[in-house]
Short mmCIF file of C-alpha atoms and ligand atoms in Angstrom, two decimals:
data_model
loop_
_atom_site.label_atom_id
_atom_site.label_comp_id
_atom_site.label_asym_id
_atom_site.label_seq_id
_atom_site.Cartn_x
_atom_site.Cartn_y
_atom_site.Cartn_z
CA UNK A 1 74.67 134.97 135.74
CA UNK A 2 73.92 138.53 136.95
CA UNK A 3 75.08 139.34 140.47
CA UNK A 4 73.73 142.03 142.76
CA UNK A 5 74.99 143.71 145.90
CA UNK A 6 72.70 142.66 148.71
CA UNK A 7 70.93 145.34 150.74
CA UNK A 8 70.75 144.81 154.51
CA UNK A 9 67.71 145.33 156.74
CA UNK A 10 66.32 144.46 160.14
CA UNK A 11 63.43 142.49 158.65
CA UNK A 12 62.44 141.27 155.19
CA UNK A 13 58.81 140.25 154.81
CA UNK A 14 57.74 138.03 151.93
CA UNK A 15 54.08 138.75 151.07
CA UNK A 16 52.52 142.20 151.34
CA UNK A 17 48.82 141.63 151.91
CA UNK A 18 46.97 141.68 155.24
CA UNK A 19 49.56 139.71 157.23
CA UNK A 20 52.74 141.08 155.64
CA UNK A 21 51.88 144.74 155.31
CA UNK A 22 50.38 145.02 158.78
CA UNK A 23 53.47 143.40 160.34
CA UNK A 24 55.65 145.79 158.31
CA UNK A 25 53.59 148.82 159.29
CA UNK A 26 53.84 148.01 163.00
CA UNK A 27 57.58 147.25 162.86
CA UNK A 28 58.26 150.45 160.93
CA UNK A 29 56.22 152.43 163.45
CA UNK A 30 58.43 150.87 166.12
CA UNK A 31 61.44 152.29 164.33
CA UNK A 32 62.78 149.23 162.47
CA UNK A 33 64.15 149.02 158.95
CA UNK A 34 61.69 146.78 157.06
CA UNK A 35 61.32 145.73 153.44
CA UNK A 36 58.21 143.96 152.15
CA UNK A 37 58.34 142.14 148.82
CA UNK A 38 55.42 140.74 146.91
CA UNK A 39 55.20 139.20 143.49
CA UNK A 40 51.84 140.94 143.03
CA UNK A 41 51.24 144.67 142.55
CA UNK A 42 48.76 146.66 144.65
CA UNK A 43 45.92 147.34 144.31
CA UNK A 44 45.05 143.84 143.18
CA UNK A 45 42.55 141.19 144.14
CA UNK A 46 43.11 137.77 145.64
CA UNK A 47 40.86 134.75 146.06
CA UNK A 48 38.98 135.61 149.24
CA UNK A 49 35.68 136.91 150.46
CA UNK A 50 36.36 139.76 152.86
CA UNK A 51 34.06 140.14 155.81
CA UNK A 52 36.16 141.43 158.69
CA UNK A 53 35.02 140.20 162.09
CA UNK A 54 34.75 142.55 165.07
CA UNK A 55 38.25 141.58 166.24
CA UNK A 56 39.72 142.58 162.86
CA UNK A 57 37.77 145.84 162.87
CA UNK A 58 39.17 146.54 166.36
CA UNK A 59 42.68 146.19 164.91
CA UNK A 60 41.91 148.55 162.03
CA UNK A 61 40.55 151.10 164.49
CA UNK A 62 43.49 150.80 166.90
CA UNK A 63 45.98 151.12 164.04
CA UNK A 64 44.24 154.21 162.64
CA UNK A 65 43.11 152.52 159.40
CA UNK A 66 39.35 152.11 159.89
CA UNK A 67 38.63 155.59 158.51
CA UNK A 68 40.51 154.78 155.29
CA UNK A 69 38.68 151.46 154.91
CA UNK A 70 35.26 153.11 155.31
CA UNK A 71 36.45 156.02 153.16
CA UNK A 72 37.21 153.55 150.35
CA UNK A 73 33.46 153.09 150.01
CA UNK A 74 33.08 149.79 151.89
CA UNK A 75 29.76 150.28 153.70
CA UNK A 76 29.62 150.03 157.50
CA UNK A 77 27.57 146.90 158.23
CA UNK A 78 25.41 147.50 161.30
CA UNK A 79 22.87 144.67 161.00
CA UNK A 80 23.17 140.90 160.64
CA UNK A 81 20.18 138.76 159.63
CA UNK A 82 20.32 135.07 160.40
CA UNK A 83 18.02 132.74 158.41
CA UNK A 84 17.66 129.17 159.72
CA UNK A 85 14.96 126.56 160.36
CA UNK A 86 12.32 128.68 158.61
CA UNK A 87 12.95 131.79 160.73
CA UNK A 88 14.77 135.06 160.06
CA UNK A 89 16.18 137.12 162.92
CA UNK A 90 17.84 140.53 162.41
CA UNK A 91 20.17 141.94 165.06
CA UNK A 92 22.17 145.16 165.22
CA UNK A 93 25.95 144.93 165.60
CA UNK A 94 26.20 145.96 169.27
CA UNK A 95 28.87 148.43 170.37
CA UNK A 96 31.61 146.35 171.99
CA UNK A 97 35.39 146.71 172.28
CA UNK A 98 35.07 150.20 170.79
CA UNK A 99 33.37 149.21 167.52
CA UNK A 100 29.73 149.07 166.46
CA UNK A 101 30.11 147.81 162.91
CA UNK A 102 31.68 145.19 160.74
CA UNK A 103 32.86 145.78 157.21
CA UNK A 104 33.62 143.79 154.05
CA UNK A 105 36.07 145.78 151.89
CA UNK A 106 37.24 144.25 148.62
CA UNK A 107 40.77 142.94 149.00
CA UNK A 108 42.06 145.23 146.27
CA UNK A 109 41.06 148.13 148.54
CA UNK A 110 41.96 146.67 151.95
CA UNK A 111 45.37 145.27 151.03
CA UNK A 112 46.38 148.50 149.28
CA UNK A 113 45.34 150.56 152.33
CA UNK A 114 47.48 148.45 154.66
CA UNK A 115 50.45 148.44 152.24
CA UNK A 116 50.23 152.24 151.90
CA UNK A 117 50.15 152.58 155.71
CA UNK A 118 53.29 150.41 155.91
CA UNK A 119 54.98 152.73 153.39
CA UNK A 120 53.89 155.84 155.25
CA UNK A 121 55.35 154.39 158.44
CA UNK A 122 58.70 154.03 156.67
CA UNK A 123 58.69 150.45 155.36
CA UNK A 124 59.88 149.87 151.82
CA UNK A 125 57.24 147.99 149.81
CA UNK A 126 58.64 146.39 146.66
CA UNK A 127 56.04 144.84 144.38
CA UNK A 128 56.68 142.62 141.37
CA UNK A 129 59.42 140.77 143.27
CA UNK A 130 59.26 136.98 143.43
CA UNK A 131 61.26 135.30 146.15
CA UNK A 132 62.71 131.99 145.03
CA UNK A 133 64.89 131.01 147.99
CA UNK A 134 66.34 131.82 151.39
CA UNK A 135 69.91 132.89 152.18
CA UNK A 136 71.59 131.27 155.18
CA UNK A 137 74.68 132.25 157.12
CA UNK A 138 77.56 129.92 157.96
CA UNK A 139 75.63 128.54 160.96
CA UNK A 140 72.59 127.69 158.85
CA UNK A 141 70.55 130.58 160.25
CA UNK A 142 68.19 132.20 157.74
CA UNK A 143 69.78 135.53 156.82
CA UNK A 144 67.92 136.84 153.77
CA UNK A 145 66.05 136.06 150.57
CA UNK A 146 66.91 135.88 146.91
CA UNK A 147 64.65 136.21 143.91
CA UNK A 148 64.02 138.39 140.93
CA UNK A 149 61.92 141.30 139.79
CA UNK A 150 59.50 141.30 136.85
CA UNK A 151 62.24 142.09 134.39
CA UNK A 152 64.22 139.09 135.64
CA UNK A 153 66.84 141.20 137.45
CA UNK A 154 68.15 139.44 140.57
CA UNK A 155 67.06 140.64 144.00
CA UNK A 156 69.16 139.86 147.08
CA UNK A 157 68.02 141.13 150.48
CA UNK A 158 69.78 140.34 153.75
CA UNK A 159 68.08 140.71 157.12
CA UNK A 160 68.23 139.64 160.74
CA UNK A 161 64.78 138.16 160.27
CA UNK A 162 62.87 136.86 157.27
CA UNK A 163 59.11 136.73 157.74
CA UNK A 164 56.94 134.44 155.64
CA UNK A 165 53.63 136.25 155.08
CA UNK A 166 53.34 134.52 151.75
CA UNK A 167 50.11 132.64 152.23
CA UNK A 168 49.03 129.01 152.40
CA UNK A 169 51.63 127.74 149.93
CA UNK A 170 54.40 129.70 151.64
CA UNK A 171 57.81 129.42 149.96
CA UNK A 172 59.41 130.70 153.19
CA UNK A 173 57.77 127.91 155.23
CA UNK A 174 58.92 125.27 152.77
CA UNK A 175 62.46 126.60 152.39
CA UNK A 176 62.88 127.10 156.15
CA UNK A 177 61.60 123.57 156.78
CA UNK A 178 58.68 124.73 158.94
CA UNK A 179 56.80 121.64 160.04
CA UNK A 180 53.02 121.44 160.10
CA UNK A 181 52.61 121.12 163.85
CA UNK A 182 48.89 120.43 163.75
CA UNK A 183 46.90 119.09 160.81
CA UNK A 184 43.16 118.60 161.23
CA UNK A 185 40.83 117.04 158.70
CA UNK A 186 40.64 119.37 155.70
CA UNK A 187 37.75 121.77 155.68
CA UNK A 188 35.15 122.30 153.02
CA UNK A 189 34.61 124.47 149.97
CA UNK A 190 33.97 128.23 149.89
CA UNK A 191 32.78 129.80 146.63
CA UNK A 192 31.58 133.29 145.80
CA UNK A 193 30.67 135.79 143.10
CA UNK A 194 29.74 139.50 142.98
CA UNK A 195 26.24 140.72 142.19
CA UNK A 196 24.76 144.13 141.57
CA UNK A 197 21.21 145.44 141.37
CA UNK A 198 19.91 144.77 144.90
CA UNK A 199 20.32 146.96 148.00
CA UNK A 200 21.07 145.04 151.20
CA UNK A 201 20.28 146.33 154.69
CA UNK A 202 23.20 144.44 156.17
CA UNK A 203 24.89 141.06 156.26
CA UNK A 204 22.69 138.03 155.52
CA UNK A 205 23.53 134.52 156.75
CA UNK A 206 21.63 131.36 155.71
CA UNK A 207 22.11 128.01 157.49
CA UNK A 208 20.81 124.79 155.93
CA UNK A 209 21.77 121.10 156.02
CA UNK A 210 25.41 120.80 154.86
CA UNK A 211 25.68 124.45 153.85
CA UNK A 212 26.19 128.01 154.99
CA UNK A 213 25.56 130.85 152.55
CA UNK A 214 25.24 134.58 152.66
CA UNK A 215 25.65 138.15 151.51
CA UNK A 216 28.47 140.57 152.35
CA UNK A 217 27.54 144.08 151.14
CA UNK A 218 30.61 145.77 149.67
CA UNK A 219 31.72 148.73 147.50
CA UNK A 220 29.57 150.47 144.88
CA UNK A 221 26.32 148.85 146.02
CA UNK A 222 27.68 145.43 145.06
CA UNK A 223 27.41 142.29 147.15
CA UNK A 224 29.65 139.30 147.62
CA UNK A 225 27.36 136.26 147.51
CA UNK A 226 29.01 133.16 148.93
CA UNK A 227 28.27 129.56 149.75
CA UNK A 228 30.26 127.19 151.96
CA UNK A 229 29.61 123.43 151.76
CA UNK A 230 31.48 120.18 152.30
CA UNK A 231 34.05 119.70 149.52
CA UNK A 232 32.30 116.57 148.25
CA UNK A 233 29.07 118.52 147.68
CA UNK A 234 30.85 121.30 145.79
CA UNK A 235 32.76 118.82 143.67
CA UNK A 236 29.63 116.79 142.90
CA UNK A 237 27.79 119.98 141.87
CA UNK A 238 30.69 120.87 139.54
CA UNK A 239 30.57 117.41 137.96
CA UNK A 240 26.80 117.63 137.40
CA UNK A 241 26.74 121.20 136.09
CA UNK A 242 27.87 122.55 132.74
CA UNK A 243 29.83 125.40 134.32
CA UNK A 244 31.11 126.78 137.63
CA UNK A 245 28.34 129.36 137.58
CA UNK A 246 25.67 126.69 137.15
CA UNK A 247 27.16 124.61 139.97
CA UNK A 248 27.23 127.71 142.22
CA UNK A 249 23.59 128.43 141.33
CA UNK A 250 22.64 124.86 142.22
CA UNK A 251 24.38 125.05 145.61
CA UNK A 252 22.77 128.42 146.37
CA UNK A 253 19.34 127.12 145.43
CA UNK A 254 19.78 124.21 147.83
CA UNK A 255 21.36 126.29 150.63
CA UNK A 256 19.34 129.48 150.50
CA UNK A 257 16.34 129.24 148.15
CA UNK A 258 15.08 132.65 149.33
CA UNK A 259 18.39 134.28 148.44
CA UNK A 260 18.55 132.43 145.11
CA UNK A 261 15.08 133.79 144.33
CA UNK A 262 16.11 137.38 145.24
CA UNK A 263 19.17 137.08 143.02
CA UNK A 264 16.96 136.50 139.98
CA UNK A 265 16.47 140.28 140.14
CA UNK A 266 20.23 140.93 140.28
CA UNK A 267 23.11 140.67 137.84
CA UNK A 268 26.24 138.59 138.41
CA UNK A 269 29.23 140.74 137.51
CA UNK A 270 32.15 138.39 138.22
CA UNK A 271 33.12 134.80 137.60
CA UNK A 272 32.56 132.32 140.44
CA UNK A 273 35.77 131.88 142.44
CA UNK A 274 36.84 130.11 145.61
CA UNK A 275 38.53 127.03 147.02
CA UNK A 276 37.08 123.55 146.88
CA UNK A 277 39.15 122.14 149.75
CA UNK A 278 40.65 124.24 152.51
CA UNK A 279 43.35 122.88 154.83
CA UNK A 280 42.98 123.29 158.58
CA UNK A 281 46.56 123.46 159.83
CA UNK A 282 49.05 125.19 162.09
CA UNK A 283 52.72 125.46 161.12
CA UNK A 284 55.75 125.87 163.37
CA UNK A 285 55.79 129.62 164.08
CA UNK A 286 59.52 130.41 163.96
CA UNK A 287 63.07 129.11 163.70
CA UNK A 288 66.56 130.63 163.58
CA UNK A 289 66.22 133.89 161.64
CA UNK A 290 62.66 133.33 160.42
CA UNK A 291 59.00 133.40 161.46
CA UNK A 292 55.62 132.90 159.81
CA UNK A 293 52.49 135.05 160.03
CA UNK A 294 49.04 134.96 158.42
CA UNK A 295 47.96 131.98 156.31
CA UNK A 296 51.60 130.91 155.97
CA UNK A 297 51.57 129.97 159.66
CA UNK A 298 47.93 129.12 160.29
CA UNK A 299 45.26 128.25 157.79
CA UNK A 300 41.64 127.45 158.42
CA UNK A 301 38.40 126.83 156.54
CA UNK A 302 36.80 130.13 155.49
CA UNK A 303 33.48 129.01 157.00
CA UNK A 304 34.21 131.30 159.97
CA UNK A 305 35.47 134.18 157.75
CA UNK A 306 38.23 134.86 160.24
CA UNK A 307 41.51 134.72 158.27
CA UNK A 308 41.94 138.49 157.91
CA UNK A 309 41.30 138.98 161.62
CA UNK A 310 43.75 136.17 162.44
CA UNK A 311 46.35 137.86 160.26
CA UNK A 312 45.85 141.25 161.96
CA UNK A 313 46.01 139.72 165.44
CA UNK A 314 49.15 137.67 164.74
CA UNK A 315 50.87 140.54 162.90
CA UNK A 316 50.71 142.53 166.12
CA UNK A 317 51.92 139.63 168.27
CA UNK A 318 54.82 139.04 165.87
CA UNK A 319 55.75 142.72 165.54
CA UNK A 320 55.92 143.04 169.34
CA UNK A 321 58.11 139.91 169.57
CA UNK A 322 60.44 141.04 166.76
CA UNK A 323 60.74 144.49 168.33
CA UNK A 324 62.03 142.80 171.47
CA UNK A 325 64.21 140.34 169.57
CA UNK A 326 65.80 143.08 167.45
CA UNK A 327 66.70 145.06 170.55
CA UNK A 328 68.14 142.02 172.31
CA UNK A 329 70.28 139.09 171.34
CA UNK A 330 70.85 135.38 171.97
CA UNK A 331 68.50 133.99 174.58
CA UNK A 332 66.38 137.15 174.60
CA UNK A 333 65.72 136.66 170.90
CA UNK A 334 64.54 133.09 171.24
CA UNK A 335 62.47 133.97 174.31
CA UNK A 336 60.67 136.73 172.35
CA UNK A 337 59.87 134.43 169.43
CA UNK A 338 58.88 131.57 171.73
CA UNK A 339 56.47 134.05 173.33
CA UNK A 340 55.05 134.85 169.86
CA UNK A 341 54.45 131.15 169.21
CA UNK A 342 52.83 130.66 172.61
CA UNK A 343 50.58 133.71 172.28
CA UNK A 344 49.60 132.86 168.68
CA UNK A 345 48.81 129.24 169.51
CA UNK A 346 46.73 130.26 172.52
CA UNK A 347 44.93 133.05 170.65
CA UNK A 348 43.92 130.91 167.68
CA UNK A 349 42.78 127.88 169.68
CA UNK A 350 39.10 128.47 170.42
CA UNK A 351 38.10 129.77 167.00
CA UNK A 352 40.20 127.06 165.28
CA UNK A 353 38.27 124.37 167.20
CA UNK A 354 34.95 126.00 166.30
CA UNK A 355 36.05 126.32 162.66
CA UNK A 356 36.97 122.63 162.41
CA UNK A 357 33.62 121.66 163.89
CA UNK A 358 31.65 124.02 161.63
CA UNK A 359 33.62 122.75 158.63
CA UNK A 360 32.34 119.24 159.38
CA UNK A 361 28.77 120.56 158.83
CA UNK A 362 26.89 119.08 161.81
CA UNK A 363 23.06 119.11 161.74
CA UNK A 364 21.51 122.60 161.65
CA UNK A 365 20.78 123.00 165.42
CA UNK A 366 24.40 122.09 166.26
CA UNK A 367 25.67 124.40 163.51
CA UNK A 368 23.63 127.27 164.99
CA UNK A 369 24.94 126.53 168.50
CA UNK A 370 28.51 126.69 167.13
CA UNK A 371 27.74 130.03 165.45
CA UNK A 372 26.69 131.39 168.85
CA UNK A 373 29.95 130.12 170.37
CA UNK A 374 31.85 131.74 167.51
CA UNK A 375 30.21 135.06 168.12
CA UNK A 376 31.10 134.93 171.84
CA UNK A 377 34.69 133.87 171.06
CA UNK A 378 35.09 136.79 168.63
CA UNK A 379 33.78 139.22 171.26
CA UNK A 380 36.29 137.86 173.79
CA UNK A 381 39.12 138.17 171.26
CA UNK A 382 38.05 141.70 170.32
CA UNK A 383 38.01 142.78 173.99
CA UNK A 384 41.49 141.30 174.54
CA UNK A 385 42.89 143.10 171.49
CA UNK A 386 41.25 146.39 172.46
CA UNK A 387 42.98 146.18 175.86
CA UNK A 388 46.52 145.81 174.42
CA UNK A 389 48.95 148.73 174.17
CA UNK A 390 49.16 149.89 170.55
CA UNK A 391 52.60 149.29 169.01
CA UNK A 392 54.18 152.53 167.75
CA UNK A 393 51.19 154.56 168.97
CA UNK A 394 53.36 157.68 168.96
CA UNK A 395 53.28 157.62 165.14
CA UNK A 396 49.56 156.92 164.77
CA UNK A 397 48.81 160.57 164.08
CA UNK A 398 50.74 160.30 160.80
CA UNK A 399 49.03 157.06 159.67
C1 LIG B 401 37.31 131.48 149.39
C2 LIG B 401 37.87 132.20 150.58
C3 LIG B 401 37.08 133.06 151.30
C4 LIG B 401 37.60 133.74 152.41
N1 LIG B 401 36.80 134.59 153.09
C5 LIG B 401 37.28 135.30 154.15
C6 LIG B 401 36.46 136.25 154.84
O1 LIG B 401 35.30 136.52 154.48
N2 LIG B 401 37.00 136.89 155.91
C7 LIG B 401 38.27 136.64 156.35
O2 LIG B 401 38.69 137.23 157.34
N3 LIG B 401 39.07 135.76 155.70
C8 LIG B 401 38.61 135.08 154.62
N4 LIG B 401 39.41 134.20 153.95
C9 LIG B 401 40.79 133.99 154.44
C10 LIG B 401 41.71 135.12 154.00
O3 LIG B 401 41.61 135.31 152.60
C11 LIG B 401 43.15 134.79 154.35
O4 LIG B 401 43.23 134.36 155.68
C12 LIG B 401 44.07 135.98 154.14
O5 LIG B 401 44.12 136.34 152.78
C13 LIG B 401 45.49 135.67 154.60
O6 LIG B 401 46.29 136.79 154.32
P1 LIG B 401 47.87 136.64 154.17
O7 LIG B 401 48.39 138.03 154.07
O8 LIG B 401 48.39 135.74 155.22
O9 LIG B 401 48.10 135.85 152.80
P2 LIG B 401 47.64 136.12 151.33
O10 LIG B 401 46.45 136.99 151.27
O11 LIG B 401 47.56 134.77 150.69
O12 LIG B 401 48.86 136.94 150.67
C14 LIG B 401 50.09 136.32 150.42
C15 LIG B 401 50.89 137.23 149.50
O13 LIG B 401 52.19 136.63 149.36
C16 LIG B 401 52.63 136.81 148.03
N5 LIG B 401 53.62 135.77 147.72
C17 LIG B 401 53.43 134.43 147.79
N6 LIG B 401 54.57 133.78 147.45
C18 LIG B 401 55.47 134.75 147.15
C19 LIG B 401 56.83 134.70 146.70
N7 LIG B 401 57.49 133.54 146.55
N8 LIG B 401 57.47 135.87 146.45
C20 LIG B 401 56.82 137.07 146.63
N9 LIG B 401 55.54 137.15 147.03
C21 LIG B 401 54.88 136.01 147.32
C22 LIG B 401 51.35 136.69 147.19
O14 LIG B 401 51.53 137.37 145.94
C23 LIG B 401 50.31 137.35 148.10
O15 LIG B 401 50.13 138.71 147.75
C24 LIG B 401 38.94 133.52 152.83
C25 LIG B 401 39.75 132.65 152.09
C26 LIG B 401 39.23 132.01 150.97
C27 LIG B 401 40.12 131.10 150.18
#
């Protein structure tokens, strides 16, 4: 068996997309030695639609990345049209918390922008590295990761902290023994495909019985067309239809007949993708030598399209806690991480509750009332984030 001399760092982060790379960028800006590893290469796509809520846009702005996201060709979305109960209402995105737009960049663009910012800040980003296990010290504390690169060469990285930013099926969470501290009934299905050939004035949202569908305008005049439904409905449509695309078409027709009609003049340019059953769960946030961020630590139904914003918010909370923990020791360290857990659990609460209720698809008037609550909760979250000091602000000019 090949052996390798381990390299030693302050922090090793497993997973380099929105949660991992933003945590790495902030820690590096705070002066820490950080390595991010990901089995994927960037730019690359992942299964996700990609509307970023106001609170996520606030983070991009504060971190100096909003210009790059808009510069990638993702259009600024300044109008949202809500279609429900036979009425359509268009509203501008009001200026609040320092932003007057939302945006839906493709993940291949967004994730690469954040990973590049982490690199510029001084983090090492190693792609094509699969982590297969955790290293522990003599006291059982997590002290590093092991794995291999694409060629099969062993990788051994030691660190004071290992961060699992490795998504819903997190290897770090499993290997560290992170318990699911809260499991709610699983959410529904979210499916999407890309279309070209129609210009959209903004974001379109369609509410109907047992469904929520819409349009996120994205790069190159394309649009992400999506439909969220209870899992049972999505699965039944798949069983009835000859293909995923046919099942998607059937769900769209039922959810948003006006949109389905408009799409007859467009061309689908991607396969239909998505998840048919999305867990709603919170995992233990940290333990000796490790912590979780992003979907690894908290996963919710995509019906509220809030996962990227959750990842950005929690990356900042975790980076601030690790900054403190790395500069202290013993009790200071556990106090800093306990603070991360407390802040994360408090910050996610309201939108998690709304998500679980939306994911149960109540009757249309109740669904609309929950959407209004969601919008208010996002505004509150955005204002709170905008009021925080920016970690590593000194280095923002070089971002
Ligand atoms: C259908 C769908 C639609 C969605 N729509 C939206 C939306 O519109 N807006 C929104 O805000 N959110 C949306 N989300 C949620 C959003 O996609 C997630 O919350 C977000 O991707 C979480 O980011 P992350 O960085 O935590 O994890 P991920 O994006 O899952 O990234 C994890 C990374 O870890 C790497 N990794 C995993 N295991 C290992 C290993 N062992 N070794 C090395 N690398 C590893 C993977 O390669 C991956 O790159 C949607 C999700 C789905 C499923």
